[in-house]
Amino acid sequence: MDELVREALDTAVARGAGYADARLLETLREDLIVKDGCLAGLEQTESRGIGVRVLVDGAWGYAATDSATRESVQACAAHAVAIGRASARVLAKPVRLAPEPPHRAVWSSPCAVDPFAVPLDRKLDLLLRIDAALRSVKGVTIAESFLTFVRRRQRFLSSEGADIDQTVTRSGGGYAATAVSGNEVQRRSYPQAEGHHQTMGWEFIESIPWVEEAPRVAEEAVALLSAEPCPSGEMDVVLEGSQLALQIHESVGHPSELDRVLGMEANYAGASFLTLDKLRTLRFGSPQVTLVADATLPHGLSTFAFDDEGVAAQRWPIVQEGLFTGYLTSRELAHRVGEARSRGCVRTDGWHHIPMIRMVNLSLMPGAGSLEDLLGDTDHGIYMETNRSWSIDQLRYNFQFKTEIAWEIRRGKRIRMLRNPTYQGITTQFWNSCDFVCGEDAWRPWGVVNCGKGQPGQVADMTHGAAPARFRKVRVGVGYDD
Amino acid sequence: MTRDEARDVLGRALAAAKGLEMEVVLGGGRSELTRFANNEITQNVSERRYVLSVRVARGRRTGRATGNDLSDDGIARLVRRADEAARLSPEIENLLPLADPQEYREVDAHDAATASLGPDARAAAVERAVARCREAGVDAAGIYESGEGSIGEYGTIAPLAIANTKGLFAHHEGTAARFTISAMDGAASGWASSESHASRDLDADAIAERAVEKAVRSRKPERWEPGRYTVVLEPAAVSDLLTDTAWLSFGALPVQEGRSFLSGKIGQPVLGGNVTIRDDPYHPLHRGLPFDAEGMPVTPVTVVDRGVAASPVYDRQTAAKEGKASTGHGLPYPNPFGPIAGHLVLEGGTGSVDDLVSRVDRGLLVTRVWYTNVVDTMTATLTGMTRDGLFAIEGGRVRGAVQNFRFNQSVVRMLNEVEGLSAVERVGGVVCPGLLVRSFHMSSGTEF
């Protein structure tokens, strides 16, 4: 196939592309799902194809094909150029790419035990043991568990001379117990709502106490049916790490994507309140809040050596001690914020889709102290754990989250379980109310695997590291229609 | 892919079965999308993509493998993988045998002009829409999408054709086009959209005009206090709320598991007497797939009949549990989701959205909603934001703009309080009217 990628690139240039890159992407995925003691999914999916991106007269064109013949690849590249020509009909200013050395490299993410070499029956055995442990708890209505493995190999060539071969292997899984009674549907999941995933091999699966934690998770689901509802009002809130990860994702990550800021996502995913005038002037959060984008984070879901337009991985602050300091950028847009080089945030979810700005790993830096220290320091508040639903406006101000479970904190102790916990806020007010972030020992990387953006819609994954943190005077108990 | 081409691919796959019981599903097609923002084309893409999914059944065991290498070698690899998965899978106690051959209704959904629509034609339409926005002093952002086959949102692929070793064969060929535009003036925005199986049905100029009118009207919004308001929801807003509710509640699996507001309520009133909800791919505005991913023909299903819970939609497994026939709403088996109602129709009235507005003394006109998510399953309580045109209604007329709200609203409650329905249109993949609803819960405001 290598010669076909070269053929695509050469054809695009010969047809008049001022710049071209071509990607051959091969993906292998395995999904195993067990529900209520039965197999609910066992599937391997493979995909292979070539995508060609061109600039013609300063305008973008992109075409992709799964047909692996010389003729079809040539036709695909020629079609990309024709599309670029059509784009140039409605163009305000030619696209200019920030310079990047044409890297030539081979890179693979660390993977000690190839998950695709682990026999299926061993994987199923783990899921069936989890399932049995969940269903051993009386009152559990539905038990679901899954494992997912993805290997993605990409060959990237550009007309500037880049030649990059990258392979990333991702492993993950998770489970949930659901309890239903009357009008209440309660769910507890582990290790987090959409499962826990890292760029590692089977060794990641073996590092997690799946079966040992299952009875607790199931018991909490059942106990939630009769727990007191979350009260309404303004209260101090302590967020556990995986919920905080989604808070970072929605209220920091998306608004700092420069394509959103510049209106390029306005019709679908929306724009951003972090307009260019806010850079290095906006007090985004309290001095406890430092958020760092890091494509080099060990085992992160958006950890790579080069992004999907060949830019080397980087680490830089988005918020530094509360001050908004940076954007997620591409080669096309870096110069719009005065940067000479892209931050390397461009990725795609497949050969069939054009690369676009996506969050790299974005984490809240740890402070000091343990969760016990934090709860002990809280006189009256609510500790919320594990996301259940999320929503935020198109400029990323007004958010509302629901978690699976919460506990009321009184005089430093968790005194009772609460069901249906929700909280709502305005992004900058919320982050400015942060007054305690736990330390490194409590810091964990949490993966997000269902981030949607773009038209055609693409799904990306990334990691947000966080330790539990406290936010003062947050509106809670807000989500119900009564 | 034509019927003959699809039959060839599926035939080669079945030939590779070599005595195995096997079901093969082919999906995909060609999809092209021209995207614009800030009054210029910013992205312009084309994909050609087919996938073949093979399910092998061995007694009570089954396994699936999916791939896009449609060569003989690629197909043989998929069969081997599916068979290996089937051998290793635990027994499924109630695994049904492969479906027998079925008969299907023909659906006229393929438009040759849409299938061959090129980037120049899309660029020409975008150029006119952008010119109109420039003239009005606003920025245009949007898409013009066209294609042939079954590539859906986020790259999902529905069946184009399905066959099995018992002789079942189904094929459907369709096209689709969509033009959507946001007219932007800073944080003020207006949105409009049109979609059809045929690009000739899209009037990009009219759609742009509507978005511009909303954007201009959205300037300098007033801040209203959160509270309960009489609202007129345009069809786009209704579509979004209804889609989420269908996922939560209209499939037989959540009903059987006690997670749907229909659970235990079949035959009882659950919504207002003026609300009838169906799933019907044969509706002329849908022209959808006449079979499901199990090869079963789709039967139009009335889910709620004049307010009374009538029936959820079924796949083979959930139907067998109740001794019923599948209604043809299955996903590829096995799956943990159960059947899905994918061609929703909320029956409407005869008037326009403006007619609904004329009946409101004081309230809000909602253009569309955004980022809806579930707060409570059993009441279908959803949260989300208003977006791209929220307007005050006073004395039966649309006045100025209002700053956007977050809502927390039970759709079940809302559909018990419908006081008016406009004529239907297709938006967001749903055929539905605009609705006049009392006491809609706008729970908090935002900054624009």
Coordinates of N, CA and C in Angstrom, one line a residue, chain A residues 28 33 35-36 38-49 60-67 79 82-83 85-87 89-93 120-121 124 128 141-142 144 178 180 182-185 250 262-270 332 349 351-354 356 388-400 402 420 422 424 426 429 451-459 475 478-482, chain B residues 30 32-33 35 37-50 53 62-69 74 77-78 81 84-86 88-90 92 119-120 122-124 126-127 130 134 141-143 153-155 178 180-182 184 187 189 191 228 253 257-259 333-336 368 370-378 381 383-385 387-388 404 406 408-410 413 441 443-448:
Chain A
L28 N -7.6 -1.6 13.4 CA -8.2 -2.9 13.9 C -8.8 -2.6 15.2
I33 N -18.9 -7.3 24.5 CA -19.9 -6.7 25.5 C -20.6 -7.9 26.1
K35 N -23.9 -8.6 28.6 CA -25.1 -8.0 29.3 C -25.9 -9.0 30.0
D36 N -26.1 -8.9 31.3 CA -26.9 -9.9 32.0 C -26.6 -11.3 31.7
C38 N -25.2 -12.7 29.2 CA -25.2 -13.1 27.8 C -24.2 -12.2 27.0
L39 N -23.8 -12.8 25.9 CA -22.9 -12.1 25.0 C -23.8 -11.1 24.3
A40 N -23.5 -9.8 24.4 CA -24.3 -8.8 23.7 C -23.4 -8.1 22.6
G41 N -22.2 -8.6 22.4 CA -21.4 -8.0 21.3 C -20.1 -8.7 21.3
L42 N -19.7 -9.2 20.1 CA -18.3 -9.8 20.0 C -18.0 -9.5 18.5
E43 N -17.1 -8.6 18.3 CA -16.9 -8.2 16.9 C -15.5 -7.6 16.8
Q44 N -14.9 -8.0 15.7 CA -13.6 -7.4 15.2 C -13.9 -6.5 14.0
T45 N -13.4 -5.3 14.0 CA -13.6 -4.4 12.8 C -12.3 -4.0 12.3
E46 N -12.1 -4.1 11.0 CA -10.9 -3.6 10.4 C -11.3 -2.6 9.3
S47 N -10.4 -1.6 9.2 CA -10.7 -0.6 8.2 C -9.4 -0.1 7.6
R48 N -9.4 0.1 6.3 CA -8.1 0.6 5.7 C -8.5 1.5 4.5
G49 N -7.8 2.6 4.4 CA -8.1 3.5 3.3 C -7.1 4.7 3.2
W60 N -8.9 24.5 0.4 CA -8.8 23.1 0.8 C -9.7 22.2 -0.1
G61 N -9.2 21.0 -0.4 CA -10.0 19.9 -1.0 C -9.6 18.7 -0.3
Y62 N -10.5 17.7 -0.1 CA -10.2 16.5 0.5 C -11.0 15.4 -0.1
A63 N -10.4 14.3 -0.4 CA -11.1 13.1 -0.9 C -10.5 11.8 -0.3
A64 N -11.3 10.8 -0.1 CA -10.8 9.6 0.5 C -11.5 8.4 -0.2
T65 N -10.7 7.3 -0.2 CA -11.2 6.1 -0.9 C -10.8 4.9 -0.1
D66 N -11.6 3.9 -0.2 CA -11.2 2.6 0.4 C -10.8 1.6 -0.7
S67 N -10.8 2.0 -1.9 CA -10.4 1.2 -3.0 C -8.9 1.2 -3.2
H79 N -9.8 14.0 -7.7 CA -11.1 14.5 -7.2 C -10.8 15.6 -6.0
A82 N -10.0 18.7 -7.7 CA -11.2 19.4 -8.3 C -12.0 20.0 -7.2
I83 N -12.1 19.4 -6.0 CA -12.9 19.9 -4.9 C -12.2 21.2 -4.4
R85 N -10.4 23.2 -6.1 CA -10.7 24.3 -7.1 C -12.1 24.9 -6.9
A86 N -13.1 24.0 -6.6 CA -14.4 24.5 -6.3 C -14.4 25.4 -5.1
S87 N -13.6 25.0 -4.1 CA -13.6 25.8 -2.8 C -13.0 27.2 -3.1
R89 N -13.6 29.1 -5.3 CA -14.7 30.0 -5.8 C -15.2 30.9 -4.7
V90 N -15.2 30.4 -3.4 CA -15.7 31.1 -2.3 C -14.7 31.2 -1.2
L91 N -13.7 32.0 -1.5 CA -12.5 32.1 -0.6 C -12.2 33.6 -0.4
A92 N -12.1 33.9 0.9 CA -11.7 35.3 1.3 C -10.2 35.6 1.2
K93 N -9.5 34.6 1.7 CA -8.0 34.8 1.7 C -7.4 33.4 1.6
L120 N -9.5 -14.6 23.0 CA -10.9 -14.1 23.2 C -11.5 -14.7 24.5
D121 N -11.2 -16.0 24.7 CA -11.9 -16.7 25.8 C -11.4 -16.1 27.1
L124 N -13.4 -12.8 27.5 CA -14.8 -13.1 27.9 C -14.9 -13.6 29.3
L128 N -17.4 -12.1 32.0 CA -18.4 -13.0 32.7 C -18.2 -13.0 34.2
T141 N -30.9 -4.6 38.2 CA -31.8 -5.0 37.1 C -31.0 -5.3 35.8
I142 N -30.0 -4.5 35.6 CA -29.2 -4.7 34.4 C -27.7 -4.7 34.7
E144 N -24.0 -4.6 32.7 CA -23.3 -4.5 31.4 C -21.8 -4.3 31.6
T178 N -27.3 -1.3 36.8 CA -28.5 -0.4 36.8 C -29.5 -1.1 37.6
V180 N -33.6 -0.6 38.8 CA -34.8 0.1 38.4 C -35.9 -0.3 39.5
G182 N -39.9 1.4 40.3 CA -40.9 2.4 40.1 C -40.4 3.4 39.0
N183 N -40.4 4.7 39.4 CA -39.9 5.7 38.5 C -38.5 6.0 38.6
E184 N -37.7 5.2 39.4 CA -36.3 5.5 39.6 C -35.5 4.6 38.7
V185 N -34.5 5.1 38.0 CA -33.5 4.3 37.3 C -32.2 4.8 37.7
E250 N -15.3 20.0 28.6 CA -16.4 20.8 28.1 C -16.2 22.3 28.2
L262 N -12.6 31.1 16.1 CA -12.6 31.9 14.8 C -13.9 31.6 14.0
G263 N -14.8 30.9 14.6 CA -16.1 30.8 14.0 C -16.3 29.6 13.0
M264 N -15.2 28.8 12.8 CA -15.3 27.8 11.8 C -16.2 26.6 12.2
E265 N -16.6 26.5 13.4 CA -17.5 25.5 13.9 C -18.9 26.0 14.2
A266 N -19.1 27.3 13.8 CA -20.3 28.0 14.3 C -21.6 27.3 13.9
N267 N -21.7 26.7 12.8 CA -22.9 26.1 12.4 C -23.3 24.9 13.1
Y268 N -22.3 24.2 13.7 CA -22.6 22.9 14.3 C -22.2 23.0 15.8
A269 N -20.9 22.8 16.1 CA -20.5 22.7 17.5 C -20.5 24.0 18.3
G270 N -20.6 25.1 17.5 CA -20.7 26.4 18.1 C -19.3 27.1 18.1
E332 N -2.8 25.9 9.9 CA -3.6 26.9 9.2 C -3.8 28.1 10.0
D349 N -10.5 11.1 12.9 CA -11.0 9.8 13.4 C -10.9 8.6 12.4
W351 N -9.4 7.5 8.0 CA -8.8 7.9 6.7 C -9.9 8.6 5.9
H352 N -11.2 8.4 6.2 CA -12.2 8.9 5.4 C -12.5 10.4 5.8
H353 N -12.0 10.9 6.9 CA -12.3 12.2 7.4 C -11.1 13.1 7.4
I354 N -11.3 14.4 7.1 CA -10.2 15.4 7.0 C -9.8 15.7 8.5
M356 N -8.8 17.8 11.7 CA -9.3 19.1 12.2 C -8.7 19.3 13.6
R388 N -23.0 11.4 34.8 CA -24.2 10.8 34.2 C -24.8 11.6 33.0
S389 N -24.7 12.9 33.0 CA -25.1 13.6 31.8 C -24.4 15.0 31.8
W390 N -24.3 15.6 30.6 CA -23.6 16.8 30.5 C -24.2 17.6 29.4
S391 N -24.1 19.0 29.5 CA -24.6 19.9 28.5 C -24.0 21.2 28.7
I392 N -23.8 22.0 27.6 CA -23.2 23.3 27.7 C -23.6 24.1 26.5
D393 N -23.7 25.4 26.7 CA -24.1 26.2 25.6 C -23.1 26.4 24.5
Q394 N -23.5 27.0 23.4 CA -22.7 27.0 22.2 C -21.4 27.9 22.3
L395 N -21.4 28.8 23.3 CA -20.2 29.5 23.5 C -19.4 29.0 24.7
R396 N -20.0 28.0 25.4 CA -19.3 27.3 26.5 C -19.3 28.1 27.8
Y397 N -20.4 28.8 28.0 CA -20.6 29.5 29.4 C -21.5 28.6 30.3
N398 N -22.7 28.4 29.9 CA -23.7 27.8 30.9 C -23.6 26.3 30.7
F399 N -23.1 25.6 31.8 CA -23.1 24.2 31.8 C -24.0 23.6 32.8
Q400 N -24.4 22.3 32.6 CA -25.1 21.6 33.7 C -24.6 20.1 33.6
K402 N -24.8 16.2 35.6 CA -25.4 15.3 36.5 C -24.4 14.2 36.8
N420 N -29.5 11.5 42.2 CA -29.8 12.5 41.2 C -29.1 13.8 41.5
T422 N -27.1 17.1 40.7 CA -26.8 17.9 39.5 C -26.1 19.2 40.0
Q424 N -24.9 23.3 38.2 CA -25.0 24.2 37.0 C -24.2 25.4 37.3
I426 N -21.7 29.0 35.4 CA -21.1 29.7 34.2 C -19.6 29.5 34.3
Q429 N -17.0 31.9 36.2 CA -17.4 32.0 37.6 C -17.0 30.7 38.4
C451 N -15.8 12.1 22.1 CA -15.9 13.5 21.8 C -16.3 13.8 20.4
G452 N -17.4 14.4 20.2 CA -17.9 14.6 18.9 C -17.7 16.1 18.4
K453 N -17.3 16.2 17.2 CA -17.1 17.6 16.6 C -17.1 17.5 15.1
G454 N -17.4 18.6 14.4 CA -17.2 18.7 13.0 C -18.4 18.2 12.2
Q455 N -18.3 18.6 10.9 CA -19.3 18.1 9.9 C -18.5 17.8 8.6
P456 N -18.4 16.5 8.2 CA -19.1 15.3 8.8 C -18.6 15.1 10.2
G457 N -19.5 14.6 11.1 CA -19.1 14.4 12.5 C -18.0 13.4 12.7
Q458 N -17.1 13.8 13.6 CA -16.0 12.9 13.9 C -15.9 12.7 15.4
V459 N -15.5 11.5 15.8 CA -15.3 11.2 17.2 C -13.8 11.1 17.5
R475 N -24.5 26.2 42.2 CA -25.9 25.8 42.2 C -26.1 24.3 42.0
V478 N -30.5 21.2 40.3 CA -31.1 22.1 39.4 C -31.8 21.5 38.2
G479 N -31.7 20.2 38.0 CA -32.0 19.6 36.7 C -33.4 19.1 36.6
Y480 N -34.3 19.3 37.5 CA -35.6 18.6 37.4 C -36.7 19.6 37.0
D481 N -37.7 19.0 36.3 CA -38.7 19.8 35.8 C -39.9 19.9 36.8
D482 N -39.6 20.6 37.9 CA -40.7 20.7 38.9 C -40.6 22.0 39.6
Chain B
R30 N -21.2 6.9 -0.9 CA -20.4 8.1 -1.2 C -21.0 9.3 -0.5
E32 N -20.5 13.6 0.2 CA -19.7 14.8 0.0 C -20.2 15.9 0.8
L33 N -19.4 16.8 1.3 CA -19.8 17.9 2.1 C -19.0 19.1 1.9
R35 N -18.3 22.8 3.4 CA -18.5 23.5 4.6 C -18.0 24.9 4.5
A37 N -17.7 29.0 6.5 CA -17.7 29.8 7.7 C -17.0 31.1 7.4
N38 N -17.4 32.2 8.1 CA -16.8 33.5 7.9 C -16.9 33.9 6.4
N39 N -18.0 33.5 5.7 CA -18.2 33.8 4.3 C -17.3 33.2 3.3
E40 N -16.6 32.1 3.7 CA -15.8 31.4 2.7 C -15.9 29.9 2.9
I41 N -15.6 29.1 1.9 CA -15.5 27.7 2.1 C -14.2 27.3 2.8
T42 N -14.4 26.6 3.9 CA -13.3 26.3 4.8 C -12.9 24.8 4.8
Q43 N -13.8 24.0 4.3 CA -13.6 22.6 4.2 C -14.5 22.0 3.1
N44 N -13.9 21.0 2.4 CA -14.7 20.5 1.3 C -14.2 19.1 1.1
V45 N -15.1 18.1 1.3 CA -14.6 16.8 1.5 C -15.5 15.8 0.7
S46 N -14.9 14.6 0.4 CA -15.6 13.6 -0.3 C -15.0 12.2 0.2
E47 N -15.9 11.3 0.6 CA -15.5 10.0 0.9 C -16.3 8.9 0.2
R48 N -15.6 7.9 -0.1 CA -16.2 6.7 -0.7 C -15.9 5.5 0.2
R49 N -16.9 4.9 0.7 CA -16.6 3.9 1.8 C -17.7 2.8 1.9
Y50 N -17.3 1.6 1.8 CA -18.2 0.5 2.0 C -17.7 -0.4 3.1
S53 N -20.2 -6.6 6.9 CA -20.3 -7.2 8.3 C -20.8 -8.6 8.1
T62 N -22.6 -17.2 18.4 CA -22.5 -16.4 17.2 C -21.4 -15.4 17.4
G63 N -20.8 -14.9 16.3 CA -19.7 -14.0 16.3 C -19.8 -13.1 15.0
R64 N -19.2 -11.9 15.1 CA -19.3 -11.0 14.0 C -17.9 -10.4 13.7
A65 N -17.7 -10.1 12.4 CA -16.5 -9.4 12.0 C -16.9 -8.5 10.9
T66 N -16.3 -7.3 10.9 CA -16.6 -6.2 10.0 C -15.4 -5.7 9.4
G67 N -15.4 -5.4 8.1 CA -14.2 -4.8 7.4 C -14.6 -4.1 6.1
N68 N -13.6 -3.4 5.6 CA -13.9 -2.7 4.3 C -13.0 -3.2 3.1
D69 N -12.4 -4.4 3.3 CA -11.7 -5.0 2.2 C -12.6 -6.0 1.5
G74 N -10.1 -10.5 1.4 CA -10.6 -9.7 2.6 C -11.9 -10.3 3.1
R77 N -11.1 -13.4 5.1 CA -10.6 -13.1 6.4 C -11.7 -12.8 7.4
L78 N -12.7 -12.0 6.9 CA -13.8 -11.7 7.7 C -14.6 -12.9 8.2
R81 N -12.6 -14.7 10.8 CA -12.7 -14.0 12.1 C -14.1 -14.2 12.8
E84 N -14.3 -17.7 14.1 CA -13.5 -17.8 15.3 C -14.2 -17.2 16.5
A85 N -14.8 -16.0 16.3 CA -15.5 -15.4 17.4 C -16.7 -16.3 17.8
A86 N -17.4 -16.8 16.8 CA -18.6 -17.7 17.1 C -18.2 -18.9 17.9
L88 N -15.7 -19.2 20.0 CA -15.2 -18.9 21.3 C -16.3 -18.3 22.2
S89 N -17.4 -17.9 21.6 CA -18.4 -17.1 22.3 C -19.2 -18.1 23.2
P90 N -19.6 -17.6 24.4 CA -20.5 -18.4 25.2 C -21.9 -18.6 24.5
I92 N -25.7 -18.5 23.7 CA -26.8 -17.5 24.0 C -28.1 -18.4 24.0
P119 N -18.9 19.2 -6.6 CA -18.4 20.3 -5.7 C -18.7 21.7 -6.3
D120 N -18.8 21.7 -7.7 CA -19.0 23.0 -8.3 C -20.5 23.5 -8.1
R122 N -22.4 22.6 -5.6 CA -22.5 23.0 -4.1 C -21.9 24.3 -3.9
A123 N -20.7 24.6 -4.5 CA -20.0 25.9 -4.3 C -20.9 27.0 -4.8
A124 N -21.6 26.7 -5.9 CA -22.4 27.8 -6.5 C -23.5 28.2 -5.6
V126 N -23.5 27.8 -2.3 CA -22.9 28.4 -1.1 C -22.5 29.9 -1.5
E127 N -22.0 30.1 -2.7 CA -21.6 31.4 -3.1 C -22.8 32.4 -3.0
V130 N -23.7 33.0 0.7 CA -22.7 33.9 1.3 C -22.9 35.4 0.8
R134 N -23.4 38.5 3.2 CA -22.6 39.7 3.1 C -23.4 41.0 3.0
A141 N -22.1 30.7 7.9 CA -21.4 29.4 8.3 C -22.5 28.3 8.0
G142 N -22.0 27.2 7.4 CA -23.0 26.1 7.2 C -22.4 25.0 6.4
I143 N -23.3 24.2 5.9 CA -22.9 23.0 5.1 C -23.8 22.8 3.9
E153 N -24.6 10.1 10.4 CA -24.0 11.0 11.3 C -22.8 10.2 12.0
Y154 N -21.7 10.9 12.2 CA -20.5 10.4 12.8 C -20.0 9.1 12.2
G155 N -20.2 9.0 10.9 CA -19.6 7.9 10.2 C -20.4 6.6 10.3
R178 N -28.6 17.9 2.1 CA -29.0 18.8 3.2 C -28.2 20.1 3.1
T180 N -27.7 23.6 5.4 CA -27.9 24.2 6.7 C -27.0 25.4 6.8
I181 N -27.6 26.5 7.3 CA -26.8 27.7 7.4 C -27.1 28.5 8.7
S182 N -26.0 29.0 9.3 CA -26.1 29.9 10.4 C -25.6 31.3 9.9
M184 N -24.3 34.8 11.2 CA -23.7 35.2 12.5 C -23.5 36.7 12.5
A187 N -22.3 37.3 18.7 CA -23.0 36.3 19.4 C -24.4 36.1 18.9
S189 N -27.2 35.1 16.3 CA -27.2 34.2 15.2 C -28.6 33.8 14.8
W191 N -30.5 30.6 12.3 CA -30.2 29.3 11.7 C -31.4 28.8 10.9
R228 N -41.1 29.6 33.9 CA -41.9 28.7 33.0 C -42.6 29.7 32.0
L253 N -36.9 -2.9 24.2 CA -36.0 -3.3 25.3 C -36.1 -2.4 26.5
E257 N -37.5 -3.6 30.1 CA -36.6 -3.5 31.3 C -37.2 -2.5 32.3
G258 N -38.3 -1.9 32.0 CA -38.9 -1.0 33.0 C -38.3 0.4 33.0
R259 N -37.6 0.7 31.9 CA -36.9 2.0 31.9 C -37.6 3.0 31.0
Y333 N -27.3 -7.8 15.1 CA -27.3 -8.6 16.3 C -26.0 -9.3 16.5
P334 N -25.5 -9.5 17.8 CA -26.1 -9.0 19.0 C -25.8 -7.6 19.4
N335 N -26.6 -7.0 20.1 CA -26.3 -5.6 20.6 C -27.0 -5.4 21.9
P336 N -26.4 -4.5 22.8 CA -27.1 -4.3 24.1 C -28.2 -3.2 24.1
R368 N -34.2 26.5 17.7 CA -33.7 25.2 17.8 C -33.0 25.0 19.2
W370 N -29.9 22.8 21.6 CA -28.6 22.4 21.4 C -28.1 21.6 22.7
Y371 N -27.3 20.6 22.4 CA -26.6 19.8 23.4 C -27.6 19.3 24.5
T372 N -28.7 18.7 23.9 CA -29.6 18.0 24.8 C -29.0 16.8 25.4
N373 N -29.4 16.5 26.7 CA -28.9 15.3 27.4 C -30.0 14.9 28.4
V374 N -29.9 13.7 28.8 CA -30.9 13.2 29.7 C -30.7 13.5 31.2
V375 N -31.7 14.0 31.8 CA -31.6 14.2 33.3 C -32.3 13.1 34.0
D376 N -33.5 12.8 33.5 CA -34.3 11.7 34.2 C -34.9 10.8 33.1
T377 N -34.7 9.5 33.2 CA -35.1 8.6 32.2 C -36.6 8.4 32.1
M378 N -37.2 8.2 33.2 CA -38.7 7.8 33.2 C -39.6 8.9 32.8
T381 N -36.9 13.6 31.0 CA -36.5 15.0 31.3 C -35.2 15.2 30.7
T383 N -32.2 18.2 29.4 CA -31.7 19.5 29.6 C -31.0 19.9 28.2
G384 N -30.9 21.2 28.0 CA -30.2 21.7 26.8 C -30.3 23.2 26.8
M385 N -29.9 23.7 25.7 CA -29.8 25.2 25.5 C -30.7 25.6 24.3
R387 N -30.9 28.1 21.1 CA -29.8 28.5 20.2 C -30.3 29.1 18.9
D388 N -29.5 30.1 18.4 CA -29.7 30.6 17.1 C -31.0 31.2 16.8
N404 N -30.4 33.6 25.5 CA -30.6 32.1 25.5 C -30.8 31.6 26.9
R406 N -31.0 27.9 29.4 CA -31.0 26.4 29.6 C -32.4 26.0 30.0
N408 N -34.8 22.7 31.5 CA -34.9 21.3 32.0 C -36.3 20.9 31.9
Q409 N -36.6 20.1 31.0 CA -38.1 19.9 30.6 C -38.3 18.4 30.4
S410 N -39.4 17.9 31.1 CA -39.8 16.6 30.8 C -40.6 16.6 29.5
R413 N -44.2 15.4 30.0 CA -45.0 16.5 30.5 C -45.3 17.5 29.4
H441 N -40.1 24.8 30.9 CA -39.2 25.2 32.0 C -37.8 25.7 31.6
S443 N -34.7 27.1 32.9 CA -34.2 27.0 34.3 C -33.1 27.9 34.6
S444 N -32.3 28.4 33.6 CA -31.2 29.3 33.9 C -30.8 30.0 32.6
G445 N -30.2 31.2 32.8 CA -29.8 32.0 31.6 C -28.3 31.8 31.3
T446 N -27.9 32.4 30.2 CA -26.5 32.4 29.9 C -26.1 33.8 29.6
E447 N -24.9 34.0 29.0 CA -24.3 35.3 28.8 C -24.6 36.0 27.5
F448 N -25.4 35.3 26.6 CA -25.6 36.0 25.3 C -27.0 35.6 24.8

